[in-house]
mmCIF file with all atom_site columns, C-alpha atoms in Angstrom:
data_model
loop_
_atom_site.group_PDB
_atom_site.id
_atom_site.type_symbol
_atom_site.label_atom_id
_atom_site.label_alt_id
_atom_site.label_comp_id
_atom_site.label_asym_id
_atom_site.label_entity_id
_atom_site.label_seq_id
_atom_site.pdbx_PDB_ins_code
_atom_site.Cartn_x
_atom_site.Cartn_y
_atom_site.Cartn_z
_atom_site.occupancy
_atom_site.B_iso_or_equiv
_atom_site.pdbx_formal_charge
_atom_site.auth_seq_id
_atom_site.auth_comp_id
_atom_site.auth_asym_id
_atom_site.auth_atom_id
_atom_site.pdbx_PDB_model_num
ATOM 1  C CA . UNK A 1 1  ? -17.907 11.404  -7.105  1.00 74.00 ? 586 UNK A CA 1
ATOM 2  C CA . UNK A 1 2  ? -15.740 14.427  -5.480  1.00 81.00 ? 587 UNK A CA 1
ATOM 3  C CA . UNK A 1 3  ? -16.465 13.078  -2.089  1.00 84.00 ? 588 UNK A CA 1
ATOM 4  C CA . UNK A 1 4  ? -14.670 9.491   -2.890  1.00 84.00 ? 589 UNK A CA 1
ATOM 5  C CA . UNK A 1 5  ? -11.723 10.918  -4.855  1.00 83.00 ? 590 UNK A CA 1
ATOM 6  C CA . UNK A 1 6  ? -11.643 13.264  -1.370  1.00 86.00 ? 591 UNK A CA 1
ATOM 7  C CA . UNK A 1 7  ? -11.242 9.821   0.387   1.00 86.00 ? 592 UNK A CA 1
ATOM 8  C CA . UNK A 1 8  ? -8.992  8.049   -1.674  1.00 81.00 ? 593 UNK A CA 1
ATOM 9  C CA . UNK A 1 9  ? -6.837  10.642  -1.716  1.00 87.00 ? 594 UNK A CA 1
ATOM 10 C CA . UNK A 1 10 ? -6.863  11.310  1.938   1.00 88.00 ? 595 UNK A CA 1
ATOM 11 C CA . UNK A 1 11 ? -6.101  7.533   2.422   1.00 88.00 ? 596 UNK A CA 1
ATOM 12 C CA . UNK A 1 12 ? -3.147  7.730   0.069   1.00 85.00 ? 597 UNK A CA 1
ATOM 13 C CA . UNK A 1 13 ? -2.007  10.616  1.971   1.00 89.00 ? 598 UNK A CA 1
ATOM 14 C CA . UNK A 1 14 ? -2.314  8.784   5.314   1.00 89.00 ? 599 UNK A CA 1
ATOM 15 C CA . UNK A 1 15 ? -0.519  6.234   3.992   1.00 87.00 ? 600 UNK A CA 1
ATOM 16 C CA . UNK A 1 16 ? 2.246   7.508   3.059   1.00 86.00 ? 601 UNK A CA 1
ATOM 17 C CA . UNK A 1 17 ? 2.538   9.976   6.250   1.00 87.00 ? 602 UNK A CA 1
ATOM 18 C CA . UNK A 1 18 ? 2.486   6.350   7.930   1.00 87.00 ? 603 UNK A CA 1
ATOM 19 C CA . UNK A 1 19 ? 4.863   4.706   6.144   1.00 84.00 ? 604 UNK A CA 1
ATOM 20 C CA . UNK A 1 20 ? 7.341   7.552   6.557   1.00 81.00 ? 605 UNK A CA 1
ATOM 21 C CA . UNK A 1 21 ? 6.978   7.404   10.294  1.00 83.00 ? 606 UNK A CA 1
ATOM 22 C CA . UNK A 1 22 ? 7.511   4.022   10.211  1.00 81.00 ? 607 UNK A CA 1
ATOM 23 C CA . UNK A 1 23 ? 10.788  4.298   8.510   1.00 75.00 ? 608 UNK A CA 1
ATOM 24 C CA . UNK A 1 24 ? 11.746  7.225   10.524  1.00 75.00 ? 609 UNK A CA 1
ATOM 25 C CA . UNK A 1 25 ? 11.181  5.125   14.125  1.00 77.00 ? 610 UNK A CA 1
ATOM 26 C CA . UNK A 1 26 ? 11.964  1.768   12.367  1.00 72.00 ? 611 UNK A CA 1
ATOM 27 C CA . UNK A 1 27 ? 15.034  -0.607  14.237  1.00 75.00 ? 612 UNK A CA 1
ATOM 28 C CA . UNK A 1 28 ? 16.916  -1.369  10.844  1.00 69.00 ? 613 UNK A CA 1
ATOM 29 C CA . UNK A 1 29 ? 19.337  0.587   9.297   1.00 76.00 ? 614 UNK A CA 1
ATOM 30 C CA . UNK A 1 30 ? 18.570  2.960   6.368   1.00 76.00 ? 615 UNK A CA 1
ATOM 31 C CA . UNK A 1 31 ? 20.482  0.394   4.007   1.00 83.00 ? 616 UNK A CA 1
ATOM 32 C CA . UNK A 1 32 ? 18.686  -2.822  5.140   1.00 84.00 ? 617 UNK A CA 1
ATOM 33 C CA . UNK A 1 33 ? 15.375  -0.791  5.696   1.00 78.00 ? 618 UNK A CA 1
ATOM 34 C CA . UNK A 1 34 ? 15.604  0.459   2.132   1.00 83.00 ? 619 UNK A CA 1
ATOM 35 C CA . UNK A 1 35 ? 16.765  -3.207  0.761   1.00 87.00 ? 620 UNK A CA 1
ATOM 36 C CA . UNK A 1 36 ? 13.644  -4.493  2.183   1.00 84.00 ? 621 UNK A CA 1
ATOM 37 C CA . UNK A 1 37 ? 11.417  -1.998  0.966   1.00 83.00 ? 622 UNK A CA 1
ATOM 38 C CA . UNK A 1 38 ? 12.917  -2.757  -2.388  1.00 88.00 ? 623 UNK A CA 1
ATOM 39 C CA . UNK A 1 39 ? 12.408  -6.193  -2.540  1.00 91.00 ? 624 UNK A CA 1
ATOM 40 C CA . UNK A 1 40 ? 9.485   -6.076  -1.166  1.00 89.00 ? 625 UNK A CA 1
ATOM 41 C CA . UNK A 1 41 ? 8.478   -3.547  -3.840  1.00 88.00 ? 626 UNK A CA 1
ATOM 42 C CA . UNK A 1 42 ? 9.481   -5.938  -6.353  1.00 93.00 ? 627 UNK A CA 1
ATOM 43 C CA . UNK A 1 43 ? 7.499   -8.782  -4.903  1.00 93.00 ? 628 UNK A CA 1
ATOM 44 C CA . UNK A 1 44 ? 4.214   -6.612  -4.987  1.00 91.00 ? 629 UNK A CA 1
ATOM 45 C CA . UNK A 1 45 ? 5.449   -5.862  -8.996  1.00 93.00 ? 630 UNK A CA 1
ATOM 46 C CA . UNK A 1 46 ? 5.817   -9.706  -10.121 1.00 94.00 ? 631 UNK A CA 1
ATOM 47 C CA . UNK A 1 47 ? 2.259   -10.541 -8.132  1.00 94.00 ? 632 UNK A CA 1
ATOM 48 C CA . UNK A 1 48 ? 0.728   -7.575  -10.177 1.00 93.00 ? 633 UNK A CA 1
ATOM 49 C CA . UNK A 1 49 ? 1.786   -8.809  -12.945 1.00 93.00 ? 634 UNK A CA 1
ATOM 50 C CA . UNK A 1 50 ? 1.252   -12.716 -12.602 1.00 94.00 ? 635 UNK A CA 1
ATOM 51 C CA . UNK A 1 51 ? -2.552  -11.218 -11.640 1.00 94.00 ? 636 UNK A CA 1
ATOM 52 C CA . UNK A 1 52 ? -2.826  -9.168  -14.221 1.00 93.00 ? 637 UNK A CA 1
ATOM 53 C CA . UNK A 1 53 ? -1.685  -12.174 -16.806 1.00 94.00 ? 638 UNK A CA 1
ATOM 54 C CA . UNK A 1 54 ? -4.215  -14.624 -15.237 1.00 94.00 ? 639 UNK A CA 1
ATOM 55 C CA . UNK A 1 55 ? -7.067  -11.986 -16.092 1.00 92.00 ? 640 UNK A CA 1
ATOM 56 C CA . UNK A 1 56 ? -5.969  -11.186 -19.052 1.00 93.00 ? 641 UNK A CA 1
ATOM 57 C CA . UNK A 1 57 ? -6.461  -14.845 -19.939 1.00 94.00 ? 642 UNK A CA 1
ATOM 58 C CA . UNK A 1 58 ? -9.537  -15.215 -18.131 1.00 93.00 ? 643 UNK A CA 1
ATOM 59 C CA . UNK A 1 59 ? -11.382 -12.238 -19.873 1.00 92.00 ? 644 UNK A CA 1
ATOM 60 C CA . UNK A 1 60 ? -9.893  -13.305 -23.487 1.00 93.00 ? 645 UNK A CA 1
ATOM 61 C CA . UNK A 1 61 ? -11.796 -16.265 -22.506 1.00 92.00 ? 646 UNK A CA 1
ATOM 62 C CA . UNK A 1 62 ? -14.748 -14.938 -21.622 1.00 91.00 ? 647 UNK A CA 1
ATOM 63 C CA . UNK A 1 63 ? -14.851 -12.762 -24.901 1.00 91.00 ? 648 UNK A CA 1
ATOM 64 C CA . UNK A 1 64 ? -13.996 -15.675 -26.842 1.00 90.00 ? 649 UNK A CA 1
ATOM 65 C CA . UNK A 1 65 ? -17.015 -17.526 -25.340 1.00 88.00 ? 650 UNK A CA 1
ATOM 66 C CA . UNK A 1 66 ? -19.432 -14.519 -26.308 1.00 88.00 ? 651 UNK A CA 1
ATOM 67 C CA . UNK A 1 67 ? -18.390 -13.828 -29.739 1.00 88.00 ? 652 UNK A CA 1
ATOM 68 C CA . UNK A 1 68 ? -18.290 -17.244 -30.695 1.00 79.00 ? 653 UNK A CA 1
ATOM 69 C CA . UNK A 1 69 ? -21.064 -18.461 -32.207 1.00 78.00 ? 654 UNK A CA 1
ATOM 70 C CA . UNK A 1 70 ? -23.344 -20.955 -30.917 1.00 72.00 ? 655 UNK A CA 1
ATOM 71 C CA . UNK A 1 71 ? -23.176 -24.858 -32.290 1.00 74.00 ? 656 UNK A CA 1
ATOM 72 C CA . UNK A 1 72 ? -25.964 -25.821 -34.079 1.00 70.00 ? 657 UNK A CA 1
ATOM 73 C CA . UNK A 1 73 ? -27.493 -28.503 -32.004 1.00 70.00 ? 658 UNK A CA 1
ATOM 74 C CA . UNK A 1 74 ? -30.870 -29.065 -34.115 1.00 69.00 ? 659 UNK A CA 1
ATOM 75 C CA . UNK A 1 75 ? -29.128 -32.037 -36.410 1.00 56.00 ? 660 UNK A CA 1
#
């Protein structure tokens, strides 16, 4: 279990040394570059979210399918 926390972390860590190299050698201007990553931020936030409602109604459901109780089909 240590040994994939170890490599989650250490991809979280190269990720973010990456992404502030890329904004240090990046063409745009600090205002645009941070405008970009903002809204771009923000469009990764409403996705979440639209995914996260879509399951939500998915697994509610689900559970509603397994605690219902059967119909009784015998006549």
């Amino acid at each position: 279990m240590r040994r994939i926390l170890m490599f989650f972390a250490g991809i979280l860590a190269g990720s973010a040394a990456g992404a502030g190299i890329a904004m240090l050698f990046a063409p745009a201007a600090g205002k645009e570059m941070r405008a970009s990553l903002r809204s771009r931020f923000q469009e990764i936030i409403e996705d979440s979210a639209r995914a996260a409602a879509t399951r939500r109604i998915e697994l509610e459901a689900e559970l509603d399918s397994m605690t219902t109780p059967p119909k009784d089909t015998s006549g």
